[in-house]
Amino acid sequence: MTDRALILDFGGVVTRTLFETHDVTERALGLKQGSLTWLGPFDPATDPLWVSMQQREITERDYWTERTREVGRLVGEDWSDMKTFVQRARGAEPELVLRPEARDAILQAKDAGIRLAILSNELDLFYGIEFRKRFPLIELFDVIVDATYTGILKPDARAYERVLSELSLPREACVFVDDQQKNIEGAEAVSLPNVHFDVTRPADSYARALRMLGI
């Protein structure tokens, strides 16, 4: 058994963000191309609500709750939770939302004997069990710690300790990757080596994580 592990957040790190897949969403929901204009980190000027989230004026869940309501209204429905949005927008085609850079990094890590883990706040909550079961490469992960079931959300220290316990590895043998600054701060608080994932430069972020693991 290898003595190293790559621990990945799911949404935004393993998957492309919802900002990057407006075309998939519009097609799935029958919306006119260009209906969705908010681009978050890819163009903050289009997305004052995202800026508010980054400034911690609202939470990540507040942000996505509002986007869920907006998109629901566009299709003439009343959507109150992000699970509805995510599953309606991309549930039918999980292969289209796998980040290509994630695919490459996951396969490189596996080939090098690195163990793989997911540490997510909302994997099954947002995406649903069937989506996860059909998601490409999910079978390569040795450990999945999902707050849908544990009830422990990053950046709570117990979330990081839980995944380390399930991996049975010391923290210095692992690298944690997440796109949310608050979750990186949580990792730093428990001395877990980490990479703050830049969704606008995914290849660079993955390359850094793999280098830290000796690949």
GROMACS .gro file of C-alpha atoms in nm:
model
  215
    1MET     CA    1   0.000   0.000   0.000
    2THR     CA    2   0.140   0.338  -0.097
    3ASP     CA    3   0.235   0.584   0.172
    4ARG     CA    4   0.113   0.897  -0.008
    5ALA     CA    5  -0.229   1.035  -0.100
    6LEU     CA    6  -0.391   1.305  -0.311
    7ILE     CA    7  -0.704   1.440  -0.141
    8LEU     CA    8  -0.937   1.629  -0.373
    9ASP     CA    9  -1.239   1.849  -0.325
   10PHE     CA   10  -1.504   1.747  -0.578
   11GLY     CA   11  -1.703   2.041  -0.716
   12GLY     CA   12  -1.475   2.279  -0.909
   13VAL     CA   13  -1.167   2.062  -0.866
   14VAL     CA   14  -1.265   1.724  -1.008
   15THR     CA   15  -1.557   1.870  -1.201
   16ARG     CA   16  -1.565   2.180  -1.416
   17THR     CA   17  -1.742   2.460  -1.236
   18LEU     CA   18  -2.099   2.558  -1.321
   19PHE     CA   19  -1.946   2.879  -1.456
   20GLU     CA   20  -1.762   2.677  -1.720
   21THR     CA   21  -2.055   2.463  -1.831
   22HIS     CA   22  -2.324   2.717  -1.915
   23ASP     CA   23  -2.351   2.554  -2.257
   24VAL     CA   24  -2.424   2.216  -2.098
   25THR     CA   25  -2.676   2.374  -1.860
   26GLU     CA   26  -2.855   2.571  -2.130
   27ARG     CA   27  -2.883   2.266  -2.354
   28ALA     CA   28  -3.005   2.043  -2.070
   29LEU     CA   29  -3.268   2.294  -1.960
   30GLY     CA   30  -3.379   2.404  -2.305
   31LEU     CA   31  -3.259   2.760  -2.251
   32LYS     CA   32  -3.148   2.992  -2.528
   33GLN     CA   33  -2.771   3.002  -2.573
   34GLY     CA   34  -2.630   3.293  -2.373
   35SER     CA   35  -2.911   3.296  -2.117
   36LEU     CA   36  -2.663   3.247  -1.832
   37THR     CA   37  -2.419   3.535  -1.806
   38TRP     CA   38  -2.261   3.509  -1.458
   39LEU     CA   39  -1.904   3.384  -1.479
   40GLY     CA   40  -1.769   3.405  -1.124
   41PRO     CA   41  -1.388   3.387  -1.114
   42PHE     CA   42  -1.363   3.385  -1.492
   43ASP     CA   43  -1.505   3.737  -1.515
   44PRO     CA   44  -1.591   3.888  -1.173
   45ALA     CA   45  -1.739   4.196  -1.341
   46THR     CA   46  -2.029   3.979  -1.459
   47ASP     CA   47  -2.096   3.846  -1.111
   48PRO     CA   48  -2.126   4.089  -0.816
   49LEU     CA   49  -2.285   3.810  -0.612
   50TRP     CA   50  -1.971   3.598  -0.653
   51VAL     CA   51  -1.760   3.895  -0.543
   52SER     CA   52  -1.973   3.919  -0.229
   53MET     CA   53  -1.908   3.552  -0.160
   54GLN     CA   54  -1.533   3.596  -0.201
   55GLN     CA   55  -1.547   3.887   0.043
   56ARG     CA   56  -1.738   3.658   0.283
   57GLU     CA   57  -2.040   3.883   0.290
   58ILE     CA   58  -2.245   3.576   0.197
   59THR     CA   59  -2.164   3.205   0.220
   60GLU     CA   60  -2.095   2.971  -0.070
   61ARG     CA   61  -2.429   2.804  -0.003
   62ASP     CA   62  -2.604   3.144  -0.006
   63TYR     CA   63  -2.451   3.213  -0.345
   64TRP     CA   64  -2.564   2.886  -0.500
   65THR     CA   65  -2.908   2.905  -0.339
   66GLU     CA   66  -2.965   3.236  -0.516
   67ARG     CA   67  -2.834   3.105  -0.848
   68THR     CA   68  -3.059   2.801  -0.811
   69ARG     CA   69  -3.364   3.022  -0.767
   70GLU     CA   70  -3.266   3.237  -1.066
   71VAL     CA   71  -3.220   2.942  -1.300
   72GLY     CA   72  -3.540   2.783  -1.177
   73ARG     CA   73  -3.727   3.101  -1.265
   74LEU     CA   74  -3.578   3.092  -1.615
   75VAL     CA   75  -3.742   2.755  -1.674
   76GLY     CA   76  -4.066   2.860  -1.503
   77GLU     CA   77  -4.017   2.651  -1.192
   78ASP     CA   78  -3.965   2.714  -0.820
   79TRP     CA   79  -3.629   2.566  -0.723
   80SER     CA   80  -3.529   2.592  -0.359
   81ASP     CA   81  -3.220   2.374  -0.331
   82MET     CA   82  -2.902   2.337  -0.532
   83LYS     CA   83  -2.949   1.963  -0.571
   84THR     CA   84  -3.232   2.037  -0.814
   85PHE     CA   85  -3.015   2.277  -1.013
   86VAL     CA   86  -2.712   2.051  -1.036
   87GLN     CA   87  -2.901   1.735  -1.120
   88ARG     CA   88  -3.120   1.903  -1.380
   89ALA     CA   89  -2.828   2.093  -1.534
   90ARG     CA   90  -2.572   1.816  -1.562
   91GLY     CA   91  -2.698   1.493  -1.413
   92ALA     CA   92  -2.765   1.329  -1.749
   93GLU     CA   93  -2.410   1.373  -1.879
   94PRO     CA   94  -2.152   1.335  -1.600
   95GLU     CA   95  -1.871   1.276  -1.847
   96LEU     CA   96  -1.915   1.631  -1.982
   97VAL     CA   97  -1.838   1.790  -1.647
   98LEU     CA   98  -1.525   1.593  -1.556
   99ARG     CA   99  -1.238   1.839  -1.570
  100PRO     CA  100  -0.986   1.713  -1.831
  101GLU     CA  101  -0.696   1.824  -1.612
  102ALA     CA  102  -0.846   1.624  -1.326
  103ARG     CA  103  -0.866   1.315  -1.542
  104ASP     CA  104  -0.499   1.347  -1.633
  105ALA     CA  105  -0.386   1.409  -1.275
  106ILE     CA  106  -0.597   1.128  -1.128
  107LEU     CA  107  -0.457   0.880  -1.379
  108GLN     CA  108  -0.100   1.000  -1.324
  109ALA     CA  109  -0.138   0.968  -0.949
  110LYS     CA  110  -0.290   0.621  -0.975
  111ASP     CA  111  -0.015   0.505  -1.210
  112ALA     CA  112   0.243   0.630  -0.959
  113GLY     CA  113   0.082   0.434  -0.678
  114ILE     CA  114  -0.061   0.740  -0.504
  115ARG     CA  115  -0.380   0.678  -0.309
  116LEU     CA  116  -0.680   0.894  -0.399
  117ALA     CA  117  -0.945   1.049  -0.176
  118ILE     CA  118  -1.234   1.291  -0.208
  119LEU     CA  119  -1.319   1.531   0.075
  120SER     CA  120  -1.643   1.706  -0.018
  121ASN     CA  121  -1.904   1.915   0.160
  122GLU     CA  122  -2.185   1.823  -0.077
  123LEU     CA  123  -2.107   1.541  -0.320
  124ASP     CA  124  -2.426   1.334  -0.289
  125LEU     CA  125  -2.627   1.625  -0.150
  126PHE     CA  126  -2.584   1.830  -0.467
  127TYR     CA  127  -2.507   1.574  -0.734
  128GLY     CA  128  -2.704   1.273  -0.615
  129ILE     CA  129  -2.600   0.914  -0.562
  130GLU     CA  130  -2.670   0.801  -0.918
  131PHE     CA  131  -2.456   1.080  -1.063
  132ARG     CA  132  -2.166   0.977  -0.837
  133LYS     CA  133  -2.201   0.612  -0.932
  134ARG     CA  134  -2.184   0.701  -1.302
  135PHE     CA  135  -1.909   0.960  -1.270
  136PRO     CA  136  -1.597   0.871  -1.472
  137LEU     CA  137  -1.299   0.743  -1.267
  138ILE     CA  138  -1.491   0.744  -0.938
  139GLU     CA  139  -1.394   0.380  -0.891
  140LEU     CA  140  -1.027   0.483  -0.866
  141PHE     CA  141  -1.082   0.664  -0.536
  142ASP     CA  142  -0.987   0.470  -0.226
  143VAL     CA  143  -1.173   0.694   0.017
  144ILE     CA  144  -1.470   0.931  -0.014
  145VAL     CA  145  -1.557   1.149   0.284
  146ASP     CA  146  -1.877   1.338   0.211
  147ALA     CA  147  -2.038   1.581   0.456
  148THR     CA  148  -2.374   1.475   0.312
  149TYR     CA  149  -2.334   1.183   0.552
  150THR     CA  150  -2.081   1.293   0.813
  151GLY     CA  151  -2.246   1.629   0.875
  152ILE     CA  152  -1.901   1.783   0.919
  153LEU     CA  153  -1.831   2.065   0.677
  154LYS     CA  154  -1.490   2.197   0.578
  155PRO     CA  155  -1.323   2.402   0.719
  156ASP     CA  156  -1.406   2.218   1.043
  157ALA     CA  157  -1.084   2.047   1.153
  158ARG     CA  158  -1.273   1.721   1.204
  159ALA     CA  159  -1.336   1.692   0.830
  160TYR     CA  160  -0.964   1.679   0.752
  161GLU     CA  161  -0.893   1.448   1.043
  162ARG     CA  162  -1.167   1.214   0.920
  163VAL     CA  163  -1.017   1.168   0.575
  164LEU     CA  164  -0.668   1.121   0.718
  165SER     CA  165  -0.803   0.857   0.955
  166GLU     CA  166  -0.975   0.670   0.673
  167LEU     CA  167  -0.657   0.682   0.465
  168SER     CA  168  -0.451   0.570   0.768
  169LEU     CA  169  -0.177   0.810   0.663
  170PRO     CA  170   0.008   1.093   0.839
  171ARG     CA  171  -0.084   1.440   0.715
  172GLU     CA  172   0.266   1.509   0.585
  173ALA     CA  173   0.220   1.222   0.337
  174CYS     CA  174  -0.087   1.385   0.181
  175VAL     CA  175  -0.172   1.683  -0.035
  176PHE     CA  176  -0.518   1.839  -0.016
  177VAL     CA  177  -0.658   2.039  -0.310
  178ASP     CA  178  -0.955   2.277  -0.284
  179ASP     CA  179  -1.073   2.585  -0.473
  180GLN     CA  180  -1.221   2.767  -0.171
  181GLN     CA  181  -0.983   2.979   0.036
  182LYS     CA  182  -1.164   2.908   0.363
  183ASN     CA  183  -1.114   2.534   0.312
  184ILE     CA  184  -0.744   2.586   0.244
  185GLU     CA  185  -0.721   2.785   0.565
  186GLY     CA  186  -0.886   2.491   0.742
  187ALA     CA  187  -0.622   2.257   0.603
  188GLU     CA  188  -0.345   2.490   0.710
  189ALA     CA  189  -0.492   2.503   1.061
  190VAL     CA  190  -0.435   2.126   1.094
  191SER     CA  191  -0.097   2.136   0.914
  192LEU     CA  192  -0.222   1.943   0.612
  193PRO     CA  193  -0.013   2.019   0.300
  194ASN     CA  194  -0.233   2.182   0.042
  195VAL     CA  195  -0.280   2.352  -0.293
  196HIS     CA  196  -0.530   2.632  -0.339
  197PHE     CA  197  -0.683   2.528  -0.670
  198ASP     CA  198  -0.717   2.805  -0.927
  199VAL     CA  199  -1.014   2.717  -1.148
  200THR     CA  200  -0.881   2.955  -1.414
  201ARG     CA  201  -0.548   2.767  -1.425
  202PRO     CA  202  -0.635   2.404  -1.345
  203ALA     CA  203  -0.334   2.243  -1.511
  204ASP     CA  204  -0.093   2.453  -1.305
  205SER     CA  205  -0.272   2.369  -0.982
  206TYR     CA  206  -0.269   1.997  -1.050
  207ALA     CA  207   0.096   2.007  -1.157
  208ARG     CA  208   0.187   2.170  -0.827
  209ALA     CA  209  -0.002   1.907  -0.627
  210LEU     CA  210   0.164   1.622  -0.815
  211ARG     CA  211   0.509   1.776  -0.766
  212MET     CA  212   0.444   1.794  -0.393
  213LEU     CA  213   0.377   1.419  -0.406
  214GLY     CA  214   0.699   1.351  -0.594
  215ILE     CA  215   0.548   1.306  -0.940
   0.00000   0.00000   0.00000
